[in-house]
Short mmCIF file of C-alpha atoms in Angstrom, two decimals:
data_model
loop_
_atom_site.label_atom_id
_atom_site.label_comp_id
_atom_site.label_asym_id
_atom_site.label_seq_id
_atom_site.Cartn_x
_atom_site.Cartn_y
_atom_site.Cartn_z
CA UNK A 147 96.46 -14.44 16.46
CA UNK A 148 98.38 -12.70 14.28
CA UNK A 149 97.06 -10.02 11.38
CA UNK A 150 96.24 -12.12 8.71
CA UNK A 151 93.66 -14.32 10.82
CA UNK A 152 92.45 -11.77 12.55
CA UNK A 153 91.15 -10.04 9.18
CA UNK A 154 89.94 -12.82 8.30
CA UNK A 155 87.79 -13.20 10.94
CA UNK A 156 86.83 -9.33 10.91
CA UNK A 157 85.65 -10.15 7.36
CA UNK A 158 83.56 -12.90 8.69
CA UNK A 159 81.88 -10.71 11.11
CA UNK A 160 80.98 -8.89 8.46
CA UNK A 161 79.70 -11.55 6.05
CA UNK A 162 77.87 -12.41 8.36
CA UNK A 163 76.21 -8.90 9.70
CA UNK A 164 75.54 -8.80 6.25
CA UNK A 165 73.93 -11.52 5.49
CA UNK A 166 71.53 -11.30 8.08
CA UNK A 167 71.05 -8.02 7.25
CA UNK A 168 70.18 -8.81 4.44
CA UNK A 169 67.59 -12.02 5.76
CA UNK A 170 66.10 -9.68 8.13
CA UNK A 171 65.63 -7.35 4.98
CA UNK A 172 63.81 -9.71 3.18
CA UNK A 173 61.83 -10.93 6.46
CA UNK A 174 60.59 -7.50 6.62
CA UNK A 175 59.66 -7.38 3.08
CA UNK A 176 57.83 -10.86 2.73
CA UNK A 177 55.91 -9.59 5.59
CA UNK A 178 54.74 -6.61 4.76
CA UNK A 179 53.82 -7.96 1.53
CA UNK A 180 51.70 -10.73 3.23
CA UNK A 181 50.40 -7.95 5.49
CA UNK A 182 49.21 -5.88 2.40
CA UNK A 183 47.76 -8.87 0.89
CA UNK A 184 45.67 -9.68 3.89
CA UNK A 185 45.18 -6.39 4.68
CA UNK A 186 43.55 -6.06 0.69
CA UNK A 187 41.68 -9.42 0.70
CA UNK A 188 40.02 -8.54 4.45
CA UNK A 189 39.13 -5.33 2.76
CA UNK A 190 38.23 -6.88 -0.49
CA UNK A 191 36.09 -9.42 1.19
CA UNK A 192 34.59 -6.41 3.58
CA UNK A 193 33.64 -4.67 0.11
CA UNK A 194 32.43 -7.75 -1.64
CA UNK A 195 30.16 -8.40 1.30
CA UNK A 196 28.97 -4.88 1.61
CA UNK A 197 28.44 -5.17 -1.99
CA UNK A 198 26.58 -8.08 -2.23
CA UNK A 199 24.39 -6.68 1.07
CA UNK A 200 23.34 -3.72 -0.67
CA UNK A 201 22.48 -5.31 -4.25
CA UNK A 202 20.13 -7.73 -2.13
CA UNK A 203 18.84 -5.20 0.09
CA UNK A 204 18.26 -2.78 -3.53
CA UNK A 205 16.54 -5.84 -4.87
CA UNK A 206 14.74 -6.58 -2.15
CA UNK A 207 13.20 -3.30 -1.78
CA UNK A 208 12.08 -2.90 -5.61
CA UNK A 209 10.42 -6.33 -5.38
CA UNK A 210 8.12 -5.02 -2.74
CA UNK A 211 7.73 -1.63 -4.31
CA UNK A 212 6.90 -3.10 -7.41
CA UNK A 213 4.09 -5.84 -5.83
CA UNK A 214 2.77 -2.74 -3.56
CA UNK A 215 2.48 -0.22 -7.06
CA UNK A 216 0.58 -3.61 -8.40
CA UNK A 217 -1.51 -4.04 -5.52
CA UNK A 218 -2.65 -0.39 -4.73
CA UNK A 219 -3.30 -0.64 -8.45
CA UNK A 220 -5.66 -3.29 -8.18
CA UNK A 221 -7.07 -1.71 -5.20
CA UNK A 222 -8.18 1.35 -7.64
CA UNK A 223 -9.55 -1.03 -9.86
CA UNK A 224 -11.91 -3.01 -8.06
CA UNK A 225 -13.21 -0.01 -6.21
CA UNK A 226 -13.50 1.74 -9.30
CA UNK A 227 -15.62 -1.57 -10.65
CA UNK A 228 -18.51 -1.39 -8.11
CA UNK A 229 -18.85 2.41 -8.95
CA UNK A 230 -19.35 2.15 -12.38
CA UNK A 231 -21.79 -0.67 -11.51
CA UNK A 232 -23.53 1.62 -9.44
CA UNK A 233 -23.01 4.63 -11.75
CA UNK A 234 -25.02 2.51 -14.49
CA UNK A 235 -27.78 2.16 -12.43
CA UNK A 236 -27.80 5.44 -11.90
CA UNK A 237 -27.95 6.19 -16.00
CA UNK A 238 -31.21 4.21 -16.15
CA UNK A 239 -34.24 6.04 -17.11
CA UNK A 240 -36.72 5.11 -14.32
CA UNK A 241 -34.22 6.25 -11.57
CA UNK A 242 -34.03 9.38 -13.52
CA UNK A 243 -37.80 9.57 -13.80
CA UNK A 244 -38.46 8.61 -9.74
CA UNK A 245 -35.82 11.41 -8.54
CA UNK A 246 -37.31 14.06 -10.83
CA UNK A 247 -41.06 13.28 -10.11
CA UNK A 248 -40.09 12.60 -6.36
CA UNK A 249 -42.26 9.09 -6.87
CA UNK A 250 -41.22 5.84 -5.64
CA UNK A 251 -39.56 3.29 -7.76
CA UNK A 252 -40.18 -0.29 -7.39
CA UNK A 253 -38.23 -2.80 -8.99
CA UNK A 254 -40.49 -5.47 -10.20
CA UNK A 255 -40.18 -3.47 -13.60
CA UNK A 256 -37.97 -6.25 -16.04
CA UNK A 257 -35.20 -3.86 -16.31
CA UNK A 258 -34.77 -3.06 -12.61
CA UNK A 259 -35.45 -6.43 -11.71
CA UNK A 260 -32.30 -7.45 -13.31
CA UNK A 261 -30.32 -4.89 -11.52
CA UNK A 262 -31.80 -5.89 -8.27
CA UNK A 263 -30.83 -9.54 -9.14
CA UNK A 264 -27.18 -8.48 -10.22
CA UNK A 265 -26.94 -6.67 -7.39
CA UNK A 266 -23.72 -7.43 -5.00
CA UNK A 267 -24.58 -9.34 -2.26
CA UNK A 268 -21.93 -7.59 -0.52
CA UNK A 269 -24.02 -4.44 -0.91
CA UNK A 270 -25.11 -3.70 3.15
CA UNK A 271 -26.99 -0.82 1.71
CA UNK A 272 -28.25 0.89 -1.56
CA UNK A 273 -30.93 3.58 -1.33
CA UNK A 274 -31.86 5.93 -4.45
CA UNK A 275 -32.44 10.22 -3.23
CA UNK A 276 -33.82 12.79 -4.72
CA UNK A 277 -32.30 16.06 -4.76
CA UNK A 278 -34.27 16.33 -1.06
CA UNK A 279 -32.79 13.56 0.27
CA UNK A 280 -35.79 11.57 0.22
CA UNK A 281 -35.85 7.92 -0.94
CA UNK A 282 -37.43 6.96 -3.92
CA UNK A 283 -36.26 3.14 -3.78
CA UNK A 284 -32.99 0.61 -2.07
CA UNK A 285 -33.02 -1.43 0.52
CA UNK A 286 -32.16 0.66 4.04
CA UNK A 287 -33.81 0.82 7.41
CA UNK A 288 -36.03 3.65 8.04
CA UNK A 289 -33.42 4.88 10.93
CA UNK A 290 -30.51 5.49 7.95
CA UNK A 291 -32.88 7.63 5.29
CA UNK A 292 -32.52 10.98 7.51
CA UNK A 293 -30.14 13.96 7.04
CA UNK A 294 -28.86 13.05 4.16
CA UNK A 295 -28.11 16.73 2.79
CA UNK A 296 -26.08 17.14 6.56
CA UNK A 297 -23.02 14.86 5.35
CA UNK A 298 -19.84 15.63 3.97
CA UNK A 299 -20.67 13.77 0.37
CA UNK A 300 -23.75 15.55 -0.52
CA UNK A 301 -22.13 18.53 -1.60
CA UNK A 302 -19.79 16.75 -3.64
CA UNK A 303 -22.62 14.86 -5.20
CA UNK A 304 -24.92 17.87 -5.55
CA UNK A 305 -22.92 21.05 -6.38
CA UNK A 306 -19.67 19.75 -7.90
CA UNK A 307 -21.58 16.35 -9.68
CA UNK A 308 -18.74 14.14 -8.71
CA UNK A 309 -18.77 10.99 -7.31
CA UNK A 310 -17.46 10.11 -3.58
CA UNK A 311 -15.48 7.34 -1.56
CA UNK A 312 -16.08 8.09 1.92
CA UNK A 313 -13.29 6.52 4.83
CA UNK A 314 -12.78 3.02 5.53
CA UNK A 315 -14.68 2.16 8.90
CA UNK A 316 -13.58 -0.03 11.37
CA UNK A 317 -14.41 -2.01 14.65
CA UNK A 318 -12.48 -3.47 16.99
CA UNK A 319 -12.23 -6.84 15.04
CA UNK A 320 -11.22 -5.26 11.51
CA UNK A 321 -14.42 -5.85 10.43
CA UNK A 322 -15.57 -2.53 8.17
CA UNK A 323 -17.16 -1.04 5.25
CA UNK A 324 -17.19 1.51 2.97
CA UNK A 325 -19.53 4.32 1.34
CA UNK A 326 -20.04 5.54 -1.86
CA UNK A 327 -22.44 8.02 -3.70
CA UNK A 328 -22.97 8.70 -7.08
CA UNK A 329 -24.52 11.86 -8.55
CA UNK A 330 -28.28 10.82 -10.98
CA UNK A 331 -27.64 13.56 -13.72
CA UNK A 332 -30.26 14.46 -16.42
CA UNK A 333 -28.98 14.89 -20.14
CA UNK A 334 -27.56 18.27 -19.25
CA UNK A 335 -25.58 17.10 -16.42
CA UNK A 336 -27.73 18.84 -13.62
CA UNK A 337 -28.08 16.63 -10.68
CA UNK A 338 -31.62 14.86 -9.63
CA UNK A 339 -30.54 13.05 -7.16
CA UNK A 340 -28.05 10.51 -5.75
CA UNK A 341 -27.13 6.82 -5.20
CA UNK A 342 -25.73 5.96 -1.85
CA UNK A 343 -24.46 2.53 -1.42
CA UNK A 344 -22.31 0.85 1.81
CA UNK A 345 -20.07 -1.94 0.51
CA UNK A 346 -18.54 -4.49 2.83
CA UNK A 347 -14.42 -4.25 3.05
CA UNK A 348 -13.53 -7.38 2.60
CA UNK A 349 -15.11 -7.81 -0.88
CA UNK A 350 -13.04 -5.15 -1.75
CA UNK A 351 -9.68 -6.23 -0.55
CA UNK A 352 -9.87 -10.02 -0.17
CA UNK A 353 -7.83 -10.99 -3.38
CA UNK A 354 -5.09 -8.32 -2.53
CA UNK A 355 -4.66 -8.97 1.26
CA UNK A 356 -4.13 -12.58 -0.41
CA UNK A 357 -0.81 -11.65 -1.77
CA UNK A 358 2.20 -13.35 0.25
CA UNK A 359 5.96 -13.21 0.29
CA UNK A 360 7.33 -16.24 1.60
CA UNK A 361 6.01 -17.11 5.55
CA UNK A 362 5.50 -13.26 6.88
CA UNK A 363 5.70 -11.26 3.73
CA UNK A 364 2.34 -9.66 2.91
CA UNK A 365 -0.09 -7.09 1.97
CA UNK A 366 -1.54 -3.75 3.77
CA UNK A 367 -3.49 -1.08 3.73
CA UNK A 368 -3.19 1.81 5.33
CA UNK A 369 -4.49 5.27 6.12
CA UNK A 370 -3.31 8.78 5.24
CA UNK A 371 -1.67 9.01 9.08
CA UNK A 372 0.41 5.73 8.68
CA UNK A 373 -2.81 3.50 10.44
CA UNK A 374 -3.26 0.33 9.80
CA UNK A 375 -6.63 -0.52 8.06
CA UNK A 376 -6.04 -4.01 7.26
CA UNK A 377 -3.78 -6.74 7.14
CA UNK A 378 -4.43 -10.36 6.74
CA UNK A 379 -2.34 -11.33 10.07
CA UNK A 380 -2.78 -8.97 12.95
CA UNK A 381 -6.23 -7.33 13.77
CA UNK A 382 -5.67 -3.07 12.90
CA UNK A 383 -5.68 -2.32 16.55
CA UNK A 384 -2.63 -4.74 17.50
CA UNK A 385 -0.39 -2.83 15.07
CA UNK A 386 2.55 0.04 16.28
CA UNK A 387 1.94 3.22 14.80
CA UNK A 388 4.40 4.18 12.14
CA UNK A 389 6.90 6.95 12.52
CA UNK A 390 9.77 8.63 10.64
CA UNK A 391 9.78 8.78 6.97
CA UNK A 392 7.83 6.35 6.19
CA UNK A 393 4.45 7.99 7.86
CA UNK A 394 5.90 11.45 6.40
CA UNK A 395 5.88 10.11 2.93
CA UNK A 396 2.74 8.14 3.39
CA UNK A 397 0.79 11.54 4.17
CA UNK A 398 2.18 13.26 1.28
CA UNK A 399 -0.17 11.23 -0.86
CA UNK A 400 2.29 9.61 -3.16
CA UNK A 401 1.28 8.73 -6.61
CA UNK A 402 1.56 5.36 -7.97
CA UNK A 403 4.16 6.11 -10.22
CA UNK A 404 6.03 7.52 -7.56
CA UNK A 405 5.84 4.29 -5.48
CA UNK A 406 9.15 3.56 -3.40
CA UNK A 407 10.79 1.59 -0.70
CA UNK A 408 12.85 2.50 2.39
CA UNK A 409 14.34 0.79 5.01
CA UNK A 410 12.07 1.65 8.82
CA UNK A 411 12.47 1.67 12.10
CA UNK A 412 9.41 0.34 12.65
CA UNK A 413 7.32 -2.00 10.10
CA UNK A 414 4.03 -1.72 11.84
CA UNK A 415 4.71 -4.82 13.48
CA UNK A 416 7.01 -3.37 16.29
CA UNK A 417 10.32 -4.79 13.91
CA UNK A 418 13.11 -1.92 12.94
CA UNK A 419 15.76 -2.40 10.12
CA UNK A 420 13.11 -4.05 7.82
CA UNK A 421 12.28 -2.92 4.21
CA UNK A 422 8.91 -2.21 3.40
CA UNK A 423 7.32 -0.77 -0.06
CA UNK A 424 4.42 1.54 -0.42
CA UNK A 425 2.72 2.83 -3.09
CA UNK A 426 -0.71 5.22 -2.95
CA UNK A 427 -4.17 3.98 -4.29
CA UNK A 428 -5.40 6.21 -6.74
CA UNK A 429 -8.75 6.68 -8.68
CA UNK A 430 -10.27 8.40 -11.40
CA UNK A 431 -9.91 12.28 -11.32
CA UNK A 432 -13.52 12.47 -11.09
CA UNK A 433 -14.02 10.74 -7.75
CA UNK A 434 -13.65 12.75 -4.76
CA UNK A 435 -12.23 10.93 -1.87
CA UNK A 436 -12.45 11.29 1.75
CA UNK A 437 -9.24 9.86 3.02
CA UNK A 438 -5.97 8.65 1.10
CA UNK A 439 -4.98 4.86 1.66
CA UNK A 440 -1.84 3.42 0.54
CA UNK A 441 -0.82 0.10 0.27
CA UNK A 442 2.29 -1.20 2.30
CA UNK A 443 4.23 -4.41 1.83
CA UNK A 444 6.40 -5.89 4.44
CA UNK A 445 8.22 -9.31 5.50
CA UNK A 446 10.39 -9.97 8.56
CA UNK A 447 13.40 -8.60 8.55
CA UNK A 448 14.78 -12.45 9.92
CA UNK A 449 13.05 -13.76 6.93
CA UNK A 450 14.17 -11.19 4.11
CA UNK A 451 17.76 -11.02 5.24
CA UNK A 452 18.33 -14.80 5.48
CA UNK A 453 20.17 -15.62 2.75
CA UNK A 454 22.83 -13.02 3.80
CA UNK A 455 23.33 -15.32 6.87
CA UNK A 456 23.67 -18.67 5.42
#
């Protein structure tokens, strides 16, 4: 081969290094642009997804803080409703007169026979004091008229002249009521005597334990200490006891504008990751109450999240 050819292939060579070179180059660079691409759409997707989680799981959350802030809010109102009814009874002028004089008040009088025909059925007990404790008039058992000035309301009633929601009681079933007593003031606002009335739970809670969110979304209520006092599926004493947080915040006695939502690791119902809301029931400033309840609103966490799996 003499010097010409051999050039010629040398030059070859080299065209050809080169273009490979230059192939490999653009190999390298058609892949790494595919890699960033994939890398940036598994990352965008990632986002998007993480994005779209938390929108639904911020949604989520202020649905059920907003139907808990409505409920505990209806709570107030219906409780507040059978006081005033009994707070009108006490205004009348024959209970007045009976707890002054100490004398016993019938009702076949027209006006109190209208009250005793209004009166709630769900009323267990009503019984009118004196500022002794005696009964001037109601409708309880002989065994339930004693000690009256020993309990925790009288004071309340008596000294301070404010009216008193004593705690939720329960048996075994979830079958409970609920006291009240209202002070019987004279037109200077001294107190005569008293109203003490026992109202059955369920009357008070019925239409809000009613409220639903799809198949296992519902309604609580639920003591100071995170206890379940009612729910419309489980009985109060097959609930798990709440922890964390959620109790923490329940026990500071929350407001209803400061109702809120948070993600638990436990819902009451032995379920962690759900979202729950909760929102305290609050009355009038010039009722004294015994324990704080709040209500709580929950759904399984397979149920709320569903739509993120489909």
């Amino acid at each position: 081969m003499d010097g010409s050819s051999t050039s010629i292939a040398v030059s070859g060579i080299t065209h050809l290094c080169t273009m490979r070179k230059q192939v490999s180059l653009q190999r390298s660079i058609t892949l790494s642009i595919l890699s960033i691409g994939l890398l940036s759409g598994v990352f965008g997707l990632a986002y998007a997804y993480w994005q779209t989680k938390h929108s639904f799981r911020e949604a989520i959350g202020r649905g059920f803080q907003e139907l808990a802030r409505q409920s505990a809010d209806k709570v107030g109102l219906i409780l507040e409703k059978e006081i005033e009814w009994v707070e009108r009874l006490s205004s009348l002028p024959q209970v007045r007169e009976a707890v002054r004089e100490g004398t016993r008040l019938t009702f076949d009088q027209q006006v109190l026979e209208r009250w005793k025909e209004s009166q709630r059925p769900y009323f267990r007990s009503l019984e009118i004091l004196d500022h002794q404790g005696r009964s001037v008039g109601g409708s309880t058992g002989e065994s339930t008229r004693t000690y009256y000035n020993r309990q925790t309301w009288w004071r309340v009633v008596f000294e301070q002249r404010q009216l008193w929601v004593g705690e939720l009681h329960l048996d075994e079933k979830g079958d409970g009521d609920l006291e009240i007593a209202v002070p019987i003031v004279d037109e200077a606002g001294a107190a005569l005597g008293a109203i003490k009335a026992v109202i059955e739970k369920e009357q008070l809670l019925t239409s809000v334990l009613r409220s639903r969110i799809g198949e296992t979304g519902h309604v609580m209520l639920v003591g100071p200490q995170g206890t379940v006092l009612a729910c419309p599926l489980l009985p109060p004493g097959q609930h798990t006891a709440l922890v964390g947080p959620l109790r923490d915040s329940l026990a500071s006695g929350l407001s209803l504008s400061e109702a809120a939502w948070m993600e638990v690791q436990d819902d009451a119902h032995g379920q962690g990751g759900g979202i729950v809301g909760f929102a305290s029931v609050a009355l009038r400033p010039d009722i004294v109450q015994a324990e704080r309840w709040s209500i709580l609103v929950r759904q399984d966490p397979n149920e709320a999240y569903a739509p993120l799996r489909l």
